[in-house]
Amino acid sequence: MGSASGWSDEVPQKAYWRWSKQDFFPEESFQNWGTYRDALSQAHLRFVDRLLSRSDDANEVVELRKQSENDMKRCLNWWDLIWFGFGSVIGAGIFVLTGQEAHSHAGPAIVLSYVASGLSAMLSVFCYTEFAIEIPVAGGSFAYLRVELGDFAAFITAGNILLESIIGSAAVARAWTSYFTSLLNRPSNSLRIHTNLREGYNLLDPIAVAVLAIASSIAMASTRKTSLLNWIASAVNTVVILFVIIAGFAHAETANLKPFLPFGAKGVFQAAAIVYFAYGGFDSIATMAEETKNPSRDIPLGLLGSMSIITVIYCLMALSLSMMQKYTDIDPDAAYSIAFQSVGMKWAKYLVAVGALKGMTTVLLVGALSQARYTAHIARAHMIPPWFALVHPKTGTPINATLLITICSAFIALFSSLKVLASLLSVSTLFIFMMMAVALLVRRYYVRGITPRASLLKLVGLLLLIIASSMATSAYWGMSPNGWIGYTVTVPLWFLGTLGISVALPQQRTPKVWGVPLVPWLPSLSIATNLFLMGSLGADAFIRFGVCTVVMLVYYLFFGLHATYDMAHDPKMPES
């Protein structure tokens, strides 16, 4: 793939490192204060235009990519993507969340929590796979939602997940320092700089910043080398995980599984909502579509293959921990280390720490790759300055986008404690996966210019019924976990909404290569399970989600709306 990427006749080659106003604000609305005031005065009309307008597959796959000036290098196959799946998903989460939730919410039934959240994640994987095959671009969910639900829905959902990715990378980097300290047998904050700043922000963490900088430098240098490094680190981590499972079952006692459901079904689903985040990151694979040699074959194998294996691994790890120690004796902070210590394998805690460190390193490595590609595609659409969409001609990577994400994550990681970052855990991931399932149903049952208006209205009504009944089921569970009467209303309504789509509406689009089976039932079930797990989270998560959404809405109204409107209506721009 040459540096001109096949369209040098259309886009003249410029120096990569450039800083002119046109590179950041090329749109008509930002040429001077007068044009900006005119744009603001038309905000209402422009908002309606962007709310109703949709992108299309060809625009996302071909036209928008020209904004990057150079192609990303196609150097990955299905084997690389499976290991990217391992690297992006298996981090510290399994080592930390399992013990915490087994001790506090689920007991030995933590294995059922992993099954429930794994099934929910797999439903989302199906939806991602169909989109990734048909729209193989770096934008992932942002591009898919732009095509089916429009700019506004794409921006709000994608903005939330991007913000959580930045915060998540910062949290992983801080956790990396903590695990490294324990590996050295030093006091917990001994490697951090103590200051007089406010509590929660007074322990500066330069090691976390350094780890983020190293991970992003590798990601900027070469996707292929990053893949190789991820493969090696994930292979080492897999060996550690196999040891944990085998050694755990070797010291297992079935008596520790009784009582199996000490906190009841509510505890199982409460834990499922938390451990769901141990599955987070699989959407990173979809953002590597532009660098995949054969997306229609490699992406399904990478997504479905890695997530199937990871679900089995998580369930076995959870079961081995529950059989090694009674749930009341499990240490919420260092579950596996203390469990091995209790069976006379004190040295194993170092192996667990190494495994967690390796896992966190690959999460940061793959995160640096995927988040930058996500950001680059958002910049191609001019939601953020298009300077961040540029791909370097030699490395074939979006260096500017990588720098943006890394600097934001590093700044947060330097000052914010893990406790502060953990309190920001939000509903964003579950929300965007729910939106992806909605988008898939829209894609299958609505095609602009072909679907009759009556069918569109039916689809909207039935989708609202599915979403409302799923929210009602979740709310009833939260208010009355031992009740059952409410479900006799909410579950049949969900069933009728899904049945209505299946019977009353013909599918308007057939997948070209591979499609989600059992449509509309599987996407509808994905909507229900994601909303159900969202309802199991605390109020703080919804408050953060609301605050972040309001902040993004303000940004959209003052910048993103006008930039994308100009792009859509300028004949020189690709979207028009």
Coordinates of C-alpha atoms in Angstrom, one line a residue:
M1 CA 0.0 0.0 0.0
G2 CA 1.8 3.1 -1.2
S3 CA 1.8 6.4 0.6
A4 CA -0.5 7.9 -1.9
S5 CA -3.0 5.1 -1.2
G6 CA -4.5 5.0 -4.6
W7 CA -6.0 8.5 -4.6
S8 CA -3.0 10.8 -5.0
D9 CA -4.7 12.4 -8.1
E10 CA -7.5 13.6 -5.9
V11 CA -5.7 14.6 -2.8
P12 CA -2.3 16.3 -3.3
Q13 CA 0.3 15.1 -0.9
K14 CA 1.3 17.5 1.8
A15 CA 3.8 17.3 4.7
Y16 CA 2.4 15.2 7.5
W17 CA 3.4 17.6 10.3
R18 CA 1.6 20.8 9.6
W19 CA -0.3 23.2 11.9
S20 CA -2.3 25.7 9.7
K21 CA -5.8 26.8 10.6
Q22 CA -7.2 25.0 7.5
D23 CA -5.9 21.7 9.0
F24 CA -8.0 22.2 12.1
F25 CA -11.0 24.3 11.0
P26 CA -11.4 24.1 7.3
E27 CA -15.2 24.4 7.4
E28 CA -17.0 27.6 6.2
S29 CA -18.6 28.2 9.6
F30 CA -15.2 28.8 11.2
Q31 CA -13.5 31.1 8.7
N32 CA -14.2 34.2 10.8
W33 CA -16.4 35.4 13.7
G34 CA -19.1 36.6 11.3
T35 CA -19.5 33.2 9.6
Y36 CA -19.5 31.5 13.1
R37 CA -22.3 33.8 14.3
D38 CA -24.3 33.0 11.2
A39 CA -23.8 29.3 11.9
L40 CA -25.0 29.6 15.5
S41 CA -28.1 31.5 14.4
Q42 CA -29.0 28.5 12.2
A43 CA -28.3 25.9 14.9
H44 CA -31.9 24.7 15.1
L45 CA -32.2 24.1 11.3
R46 CA -28.8 22.5 11.1
F47 CA -29.6 20.2 14.1
V48 CA -32.8 19.0 12.3
D49 CA -30.8 18.4 9.1
R50 CA -28.1 16.4 10.9
L51 CA -30.7 14.5 13.0
L52 CA -32.6 13.3 9.9
S53 CA -29.6 12.9 7.5
R54 CA -27.7 9.6 7.3
S55 CA -24.4 8.5 5.9
D56 CA -24.1 5.4 3.7
D57 CA -21.7 2.4 3.4
A58 CA -19.8 3.8 0.4
N59 CA -19.3 7.2 2.0
E60 CA -17.8 5.6 5.2
V61 CA -15.7 3.0 3.4
V62 CA -14.4 5.0 0.5
E63 CA -15.0 8.7 0.6
L64 CA -14.3 9.6 4.2
R65 CA -11.0 7.6 4.2
K66 CA -9.7 10.2 1.7
Q67 CA -9.6 12.7 4.7
S68 CA -6.7 10.7 6.1
E69 CA -4.7 11.3 2.8
N70 CA -2.8 7.9 3.3
D71 CA -4.1 4.4 3.8
M72 CA -3.5 2.3 6.9
K73 CA -1.4 -0.8 6.0
R74 CA -3.3 -4.0 5.5
C75 CA -1.1 -6.4 7.5
L76 CA -3.4 -8.4 9.8
N77 CA -5.1 -11.7 9.4
W78 CA -7.6 -13.7 11.5
W79 CA -4.9 -15.1 13.8
D80 CA -3.7 -11.6 14.6
L81 CA -7.3 -10.5 15.4
I82 CA -7.9 -13.4 17.7
W83 CA -4.9 -12.4 19.7
F84 CA -6.0 -8.8 19.6
G85 CA -9.2 -10.0 21.1
F86 CA -7.2 -11.7 23.9
G87 CA -5.0 -8.7 24.4
S88 CA -7.9 -6.2 24.5
V89 CA -10.2 -8.2 26.9
I90 CA -8.1 -10.3 29.3
G91 CA -6.5 -7.7 31.6
A92 CA -6.6 -7.1 35.4
G93 CA -10.5 -7.4 35.3
I94 CA -10.7 -11.1 35.7
F95 CA -8.1 -11.1 38.5
V96 CA -9.8 -8.3 40.4
L97 CA -13.5 -8.4 39.7
T98 CA -13.9 -12.2 40.2
G99 CA -12.9 -12.1 43.9
Q100 CA -14.7 -8.9 44.6
E101 CA -18.0 -10.0 43.2
A102 CA -17.8 -13.6 44.5
H103 CA -17.2 -12.3 48.0
S104 CA -19.8 -9.5 48.0
H105 CA -22.6 -10.4 45.6
A106 CA -22.7 -13.8 43.9
G107 CA -20.8 -16.4 46.0
P108 CA -19.9 -19.6 44.1
A109 CA -22.5 -18.6 41.6
I110 CA -20.0 -16.1 40.2
V111 CA -19.6 -18.6 37.4
L112 CA -23.2 -18.0 36.4
S113 CA -22.5 -14.2 36.4
Y114 CA -19.7 -14.8 33.9
V115 CA -22.1 -17.0 31.8
A116 CA -24.8 -14.3 31.8
S117 CA -22.5 -11.4 30.9
G118 CA -20.7 -13.6 28.4
L119 CA -23.9 -14.4 26.6
S120 CA -24.8 -10.8 26.6
A121 CA -21.4 -9.8 25.2
M122 CA -21.7 -12.6 22.5
L123 CA -25.0 -11.1 21.3
S124 CA -23.2 -7.8 20.9
V125 CA -20.4 -9.5 19.1
F126 CA -22.8 -10.9 16.5
C127 CA -24.1 -7.4 15.8
Y128 CA -20.6 -6.0 15.5
T129 CA -19.5 -8.8 13.2
E130 CA -22.2 -8.1 10.6
F131 CA -21.5 -4.4 10.6
A132 CA -17.7 -4.9 10.5
I133 CA -17.9 -7.1 7.4
E134 CA -20.1 -4.7 5.5
I135 CA -18.6 -1.4 6.6
P136 CA -14.9 -2.3 7.2
V137 CA -13.6 1.0 8.5
A138 CA -11.6 2.2 11.5
G139 CA -14.6 4.0 13.0
G140 CA -16.2 0.9 14.4
S141 CA -19.5 1.6 16.2
F142 CA -19.3 5.4 15.3
A143 CA -19.4 4.6 11.6
Y144 CA -22.1 2.0 11.9
L145 CA -24.4 4.3 13.9
R146 CA -23.8 7.2 11.5
V147 CA -25.0 5.0 8.7
E148 CA -28.1 3.7 10.4
L149 CA -29.1 6.3 13.1
G150 CA -27.4 9.5 12.0
D151 CA -24.7 11.9 13.1
F152 CA -26.3 12.9 16.4
A153 CA -26.9 9.4 17.8
A154 CA -23.4 8.3 16.6
F155 CA -21.7 11.3 18.3
I156 CA -23.4 10.9 21.7
T157 CA -22.9 7.2 21.9
A158 CA -19.4 7.2 20.4
G159 CA -18.3 10.2 22.5
N160 CA -19.3 8.4 25.7
I161 CA -17.4 5.2 24.8
L162 CA -14.4 7.2 23.8
L163 CA -14.4 9.1 27.0
E164 CA -14.7 5.9 29.0
S165 CA -11.8 4.4 26.9
I166 CA -9.6 7.4 28.0
I167 CA -10.6 7.0 31.6
G168 CA -10.3 3.2 31.3
S169 CA -6.7 3.4 30.0
A170 CA -5.8 5.8 32.8
A171 CA -7.3 3.4 35.4
V172 CA -5.4 0.4 33.8
A173 CA -2.1 2.4 33.9
R174 CA -2.6 3.3 37.6
A175 CA -3.4 -0.4 38.3
W176 CA -0.2 -1.4 36.4
T177 CA 1.8 0.7 39.0
S178 CA 0.0 -1.0 41.9
Y179 CA 0.6 -4.5 40.6
F180 CA 4.2 -3.7 39.8
T181 CA 4.7 -2.4 43.4
S182 CA 3.2 -5.6 44.9
L183 CA 5.5 -7.6 42.6
L184 CA 8.5 -5.8 44.2
N185 CA 7.1 -6.4 47.7
R186 CA 7.0 -2.7 48.4
P187 CA 4.3 -0.5 50.2
S188 CA 1.3 0.2 47.9
N189 CA 2.1 3.9 47.1
S190 CA 5.8 3.8 47.4
L191 CA 6.4 4.4 43.7
R192 CA 4.1 7.4 43.6
I193 CA 5.0 11.0 44.3
H194 CA 3.2 12.4 47.4
T195 CA 1.9 16.0 47.1
N196 CA -0.3 18.5 49.0
L197 CA -3.0 18.4 46.4
R198 CA -6.6 17.4 47.3
E199 CA -7.1 13.7 48.4
G200 CA -7.7 11.5 45.4
Y201 CA -5.4 13.6 43.3
N202 CA -2.4 13.9 45.6
L203 CA -0.5 10.8 44.6
L204 CA 1.2 11.5 41.2
D205 CA 2.0 8.4 39.2
P206 CA 4.8 9.0 36.7
I207 CA 5.1 5.2 36.1
A208 CA 1.5 5.1 34.7
V209 CA 2.4 8.0 32.4
A210 CA 5.5 6.2 31.2
V211 CA 3.7 2.9 30.5
L212 CA 1.0 4.8 28.5
A213 CA 3.7 6.6 26.5
I214 CA 5.6 3.4 25.7
A215 CA 2.4 1.6 24.7
S216 CA 1.3 4.4 22.4
S217 CA 4.9 4.8 20.9
I218 CA 4.8 1.1 19.9
A219 CA 1.3 1.5 18.4
M220 CA 2.4 4.6 16.4
A221 CA 5.5 2.9 15.0
S222 CA 3.8 -0.1 13.4
T223 CA 0.6 -2.0 13.6
R224 CA 2.4 -5.2 12.5
K225 CA 5.0 -4.9 15.3
T226 CA 2.4 -4.1 17.8
S227 CA 0.5 -7.2 16.8
L228 CA 3.6 -9.4 17.2
L229 CA 4.3 -7.9 20.6
N230 CA 0.7 -8.4 21.7
W231 CA 0.8 -12.0 20.5
I232 CA 3.9 -12.7 22.6
A233 CA 2.5 -11.0 25.7
S234 CA -0.9 -12.6 25.4
A235 CA 0.7 -16.0 24.9
V236 CA 2.6 -15.6 28.2
N237 CA -0.6 -14.4 29.9
T238 CA -2.4 -17.5 28.5
V239 CA 0.2 -19.7 30.1
V240 CA -0.4 -18.0 33.5
I241 CA -4.1 -18.3 33.2
L242 CA -3.9 -22.0 32.3
F243 CA -1.7 -22.5 35.4
V244 CA -4.3 -20.7 37.6
I245 CA -7.1 -22.9 36.2
I246 CA -5.2 -26.2 36.5
A247 CA -3.6 -25.5 39.9
G248 CA -7.0 -24.2 41.2
F249 CA -8.9 -27.4 40.2
A250 CA -6.0 -29.5 41.6
H251 CA -6.7 -27.9 45.0
A252 CA -10.5 -27.8 44.6
E253 CA -13.0 -28.9 47.2
T254 CA -16.7 -29.2 46.2
A255 CA -17.8 -28.4 49.7
N256 CA -16.7 -24.8 49.0
L257 CA -19.5 -24.5 46.4
K258 CA -22.2 -24.8 49.2
P259 CA -24.4 -22.7 49.4
F260 CA -24.2 -22.1 45.7
L261 CA -26.5 -19.1 45.7
P262 CA -26.0 -17.3 49.0
F263 CA -27.2 -14.0 47.7
G264 CA -29.9 -15.3 45.4
A265 CA -30.5 -14.6 41.8
K266 CA -30.3 -10.8 42.4
G267 CA -26.7 -11.2 43.5
V268 CA -25.9 -13.2 40.3
F269 CA -27.1 -10.5 38.0
Q270 CA -25.7 -7.7 40.1
A271 CA -22.3 -9.3 39.8
A272 CA -22.9 -10.0 36.0
A273 CA -23.4 -6.2 35.5
I274 CA -20.0 -5.6 37.1
V275 CA -18.0 -8.5 35.6
Y276 CA -19.4 -7.5 32.1
F277 CA -16.6 -5.0 32.0
A278 CA -14.1 -7.9 32.1
Y279 CA -15.4 -8.6 28.5
G280 CA -15.1 -5.0 27.4
G281 CA -12.7 -4.2 24.6
F282 CA -13.8 -6.8 22.0
D283 CA -15.0 -3.9 19.8
S284 CA -11.3 -3.0 19.3
I285 CA -11.2 -5.8 16.7
A286 CA -13.8 -4.0 14.6
T287 CA -11.7 -0.8 14.5
M288 CA -8.8 -2.8 12.9
A289 CA -10.9 -3.5 9.8
E290 CA -8.9 -1.2 7.5
E291 CA -5.7 -3.0 8.4
T292 CA -7.2 -6.5 7.9
K293 CA -6.2 -8.3 4.7
N294 CA -9.6 -10.1 4.3
P295 CA -12.2 -8.4 6.5
S296 CA -15.2 -10.5 5.5
R297 CA -13.4 -13.7 6.6
D298 CA -10.9 -12.5 9.3
I299 CA -13.2 -10.3 11.4
P300 CA -15.9 -12.9 12.1
L301 CA -13.1 -15.4 13.0
G302 CA -11.3 -12.9 15.2
L303 CA -14.4 -11.6 17.0
L304 CA -16.4 -14.8 17.5
G305 CA -13.3 -17.0 18.0
S306 CA -11.6 -14.9 20.7
M307 CA -14.9 -14.2 22.6
S308 CA -15.9 -17.8 22.6
I309 CA -12.6 -18.9 24.1
I310 CA -12.5 -16.0 26.5
T311 CA -15.9 -16.8 27.9
V312 CA -14.9 -20.4 28.6
I313 CA -11.6 -19.2 30.2
Y314 CA -13.4 -16.7 32.5
C315 CA -16.0 -19.3 33.6
L316 CA -13.2 -21.9 34.4
M317 CA -11.2 -19.2 36.3
A318 CA -14.2 -18.2 38.4
L319 CA -15.1 -21.8 39.2
S320 CA -11.6 -22.7 40.2
L321 CA -11.4 -19.8 42.6
S322 CA -14.8 -20.7 44.1
M323 CA -13.7 -24.3 44.7
M324 CA -10.4 -23.4 46.2
Q325 CA -11.8 -21.1 48.9
K326 CA -15.2 -20.6 50.5
Y327 CA -16.7 -17.4 49.2
T328 CA -16.7 -15.8 52.7
D329 CA -12.9 -16.3 52.9
I330 CA -12.1 -14.9 49.4
D331 CA -10.1 -11.7 49.6
P332 CA -11.8 -9.0 47.5
D333 CA -8.5 -7.2 46.7
A334 CA -6.1 -10.1 46.0
A335 CA -8.4 -13.1 45.5
Y336 CA -6.2 -15.5 43.6
S337 CA -3.0 -14.6 45.5
I338 CA -4.6 -15.3 48.9
A339 CA -6.4 -18.4 47.6
F340 CA -3.2 -20.0 46.5
Q341 CA -1.5 -18.9 49.8
S342 CA -4.3 -20.7 51.7
V343 CA -3.5 -24.0 49.9
G344 CA 0.2 -23.7 50.5
M345 CA 1.3 -22.1 47.2
K346 CA 2.4 -18.7 48.5
W347 CA 4.9 -18.3 45.6
A348 CA 2.0 -18.4 43.1
K349 CA 1.0 -14.8 44.1
Y350 CA 4.0 -13.6 42.1
L351 CA 2.9 -15.6 39.0
V352 CA -0.6 -14.1 39.4
A353 CA 0.9 -10.6 39.6
V354 CA 3.0 -11.2 36.5
G355 CA -0.1 -12.5 34.6
A356 CA -2.1 -9.4 35.6
L357 CA 0.8 -7.1 34.6
K358 CA 1.1 -8.8 31.2
G359 CA -2.7 -8.6 30.7
M360 CA -2.8 -4.9 31.6
T361 CA 0.1 -4.2 29.2
T362 CA -1.7 -5.8 26.3
V363 CA -4.9 -4.0 27.2
L364 CA -3.0 -0.7 27.0
L365 CA -1.3 -1.8 23.8
V366 CA -4.4 -2.8 21.9
G367 CA -6.3 0.2 23.4
A368 CA -3.7 2.6 22.0
L369 CA -4.3 1.1 18.6
S370 CA -8.1 0.9 18.6
Q371 CA -8.9 4.2 20.3
A372 CA -6.7 6.1 17.9
R373 CA -8.5 4.5 14.9
Y374 CA -11.9 5.3 16.4
T375 CA -10.8 8.9 16.9
A376 CA -9.3 9.2 13.4
H377 CA -12.6 8.2 11.9
I378 CA -14.5 10.6 14.1
A379 CA -12.1 13.3 12.8
R380 CA -12.7 12.2 9.1
A381 CA -16.4 13.0 9.7
H382 CA -15.2 16.5 11.1
M383 CA -16.8 15.9 14.5
I384 CA -13.4 16.9 15.8
P385 CA -10.7 18.7 13.8
P386 CA -9.7 16.7 10.7
W387 CA -6.0 17.1 11.6
F388 CA -6.6 14.1 13.9
A389 CA -7.6 12.0 10.9
L390 CA -4.3 12.1 9.1
V391 CA -2.4 8.8 8.6
H392 CA 1.4 9.0 8.5
P393 CA 2.7 7.9 5.0
K394 CA 5.6 5.8 6.4
T395 CA 4.1 4.1 9.5
G396 CA 0.6 3.8 8.1
T397 CA -0.8 4.7 11.5
P398 CA -2.9 7.7 12.7
I399 CA -0.1 9.3 14.9
N400 CA -2.1 12.6 15.6
A401 CA -5.1 10.7 16.9
T402 CA -2.9 8.4 19.0
L403 CA -1.2 11.4 20.6
L404 CA -4.5 13.0 21.5
I405 CA -5.8 9.9 23.3
T406 CA -2.4 9.3 25.0
I407 CA -2.0 12.8 26.3
C408 CA -5.6 12.9 27.7
S409 CA -5.1 9.4 29.4
A410 CA -1.7 10.3 30.7
F411 CA -2.9 13.6 32.3
I412 CA -5.8 11.8 34.0
A413 CA -3.5 8.9 35.1
L414 CA -0.9 11.2 36.6
F415 CA -3.3 12.9 39.0
S416 CA -6.3 10.7 39.6
S417 CA -6.4 7.8 42.0
L418 CA -7.9 4.4 41.2
K419 CA -10.7 5.1 43.6
V420 CA -11.7 8.3 41.7
L421 CA -11.4 6.6 38.4
A422 CA -13.4 3.6 39.5
S423 CA -16.3 5.9 40.6
L424 CA -16.5 7.0 37.0
L425 CA -17.4 3.5 35.8
S426 CA -20.5 4.1 33.7
V427 CA -23.2 2.6 31.6
S428 CA -21.6 3.8 28.4
T429 CA -20.4 0.4 27.2
L430 CA -23.8 -1.3 27.8
F431 CA -25.6 1.7 26.2
I432 CA -23.6 1.6 23.0
F433 CA -24.0 -2.1 22.7
M434 CA -27.7 -1.7 23.1
M435 CA -27.6 1.1 20.4
M436 CA -25.7 -1.3 18.1
A437 CA -28.5 -3.9 18.3
V438 CA -31.1 -1.2 17.5
A439 CA -29.0 -0.1 14.5
L440 CA -28.8 -3.7 13.2
L441 CA -32.6 -4.0 13.3
V442 CA -32.9 -0.6 11.5
R443 CA -30.4 -1.8 8.9
R444 CA -32.2 -5.0 8.2
Y445 CA -35.8 -3.5 8.1
Y446 CA -35.3 0.0 6.7
V447 CA -33.6 1.2 3.5
R448 CA -34.0 4.8 2.5
G449 CA -36.0 5.4 -0.6
I450 CA -37.3 1.8 -0.7
T451 CA -39.1 1.1 2.6
P452 CA -42.7 2.5 2.7
R453 CA -43.4 5.2 5.3
A454 CA -46.0 3.0 6.9
S455 CA -43.4 0.2 7.5
L456 CA -41.0 2.8 8.9
L457 CA -43.6 4.0 11.4
K458 CA -44.4 0.3 12.4
L459 CA -40.7 -0.3 12.9
V460 CA -40.2 2.7 15.1
G461 CA -43.3 1.8 17.2
L462 CA -42.2 -1.8 17.7
L463 CA -38.6 -0.8 18.5
L464 CA -39.9 1.7 21.1
L465 CA -42.1 -1.2 22.5
I466 CA -39.0 -3.5 22.8
I467 CA -36.9 -0.8 24.5
A468 CA -39.7 0.4 26.8
S469 CA -40.6 -3.2 27.9
S470 CA -36.9 -4.1 28.4
M471 CA -36.5 -0.9 30.6
A472 CA -39.6 -1.8 32.5
T473 CA -38.3 -5.4 33.2
S474 CA -35.0 -3.9 34.4
A475 CA -36.8 -1.4 36.7
Y476 CA -39.1 -4.0 38.1
W477 CA -36.1 -6.2 38.9
G478 CA -34.5 -3.3 40.7
M479 CA -37.6 -2.5 42.8
S480 CA -38.8 -6.0 43.5
P481 CA -36.1 -8.7 42.9
N482 CA -38.2 -11.4 44.5
G483 CA -41.4 -10.5 42.7
W484 CA -42.8 -12.0 39.5
I485 CA -46.1 -10.3 38.7
G486 CA -44.5 -7.4 36.8
Y487 CA -42.8 -9.8 34.4
T488 CA -46.1 -11.2 33.3
V489 CA -46.7 -7.8 31.7
T490 CA -43.1 -6.7 30.6
V491 CA -41.8 -9.9 29.1
P492 CA -44.9 -10.6 26.9
L493 CA -44.7 -7.0 25.7
W494 CA -41.1 -7.5 24.7
F495 CA -42.1 -10.8 23.0
L496 CA -45.0 -9.1 21.1
G497 CA -42.7 -6.2 20.0
T498 CA -40.1 -8.7 18.6
L499 CA -42.8 -10.9 17.1
G500 CA -44.4 -7.9 15.5
I501 CA -41.1 -7.1 13.6
S502 CA -40.7 -10.7 12.6
V503 CA -44.3 -11.1 11.3
A504 CA -45.4 -7.7 10.2
L505 CA -42.3 -6.3 8.5
P506 CA -40.3 -7.9 5.6
Q507 CA -36.5 -7.6 5.8
Q508 CA -35.4 -4.9 3.4
R509 CA -31.7 -5.9 3.3
T510 CA -29.9 -9.2 3.0
P511 CA -26.3 -9.4 4.4
K512 CA -23.8 -9.8 1.6
V513 CA -21.4 -12.3 3.3
W514 CA -22.4 -13.1 6.9
G515 CA -25.4 -12.0 9.0
V516 CA -26.6 -12.3 12.5
P517 CA -28.8 -15.4 12.7
L518 CA -32.4 -15.4 14.1
V519 CA -33.1 -11.7 13.3
P520 CA -35.0 -10.0 14.9
W521 CA -34.9 -12.3 18.0
L522 CA -31.1 -12.1 18.8
P523 CA -30.7 -8.3 18.3
S524 CA -33.9 -7.8 20.4
L525 CA -32.5 -10.1 23.1
S526 CA -29.3 -8.1 23.0
I527 CA -31.3 -4.9 23.6
A528 CA -33.1 -6.5 26.6
T529 CA -30.0 -8.0 28.2
N530 CA -27.9 -4.8 27.9
L531 CA -30.7 -2.7 29.4
F532 CA -31.3 -5.3 32.1
L533 CA -27.6 -5.2 33.1
M534 CA -27.6 -1.4 32.9
G535 CA -30.5 -1.4 35.5
S536 CA -28.3 -3.5 37.8
L537 CA -25.7 -0.7 38.1
G538 CA -25.7 2.0 40.7
A539 CA -27.1 5.5 40.4
D540 CA -23.6 7.1 40.2
A541 CA -23.0 5.4 36.9
F542 CA -26.2 7.0 35.4
I543 CA -25.3 10.5 36.9
R544 CA -21.8 10.3 35.2
F545 CA -23.4 9.2 32.0
G546 CA -25.9 12.1 32.1
V547 CA -23.2 14.7 33.0
C548 CA -20.9 13.5 30.2
T549 CA -23.7 13.4 27.7
V550 CA -24.7 17.1 28.6
V551 CA -21.0 18.2 28.1
M552 CA -20.9 16.4 24.7
L553 CA -24.2 18.0 23.7
V554 CA -22.8 21.4 24.4
Y555 CA -19.7 20.6 22.4
Y556 CA -21.8 19.3 19.5
L557 CA -24.0 22.4 19.4
F558 CA -21.1 24.8 19.3
F559 CA -18.7 22.8 17.1
G560 CA -19.5 19.3 15.9
L561 CA -22.9 20.3 14.5
H562 CA -21.6 23.1 12.3
A563 CA -18.5 21.2 11.1
T564 CA -20.5 18.2 10.0
Y565 CA -23.2 20.4 8.4
D566 CA -20.7 22.2 6.3
M567 CA -19.0 19.0 5.3
A568 CA -22.4 17.5 4.2
H569 CA -23.3 20.6 2.2
D570 CA -20.0 21.6 0.7
P571 CA -19.7 20.1 -2.9
K572 CA -15.9 19.7 -2.4
M573 CA -16.4 17.6 0.7
P574 CA -16.9 13.8 0.5
E575 CA -20.2 13.4 2.3
S576 CA -22.1 15.7 -0.1

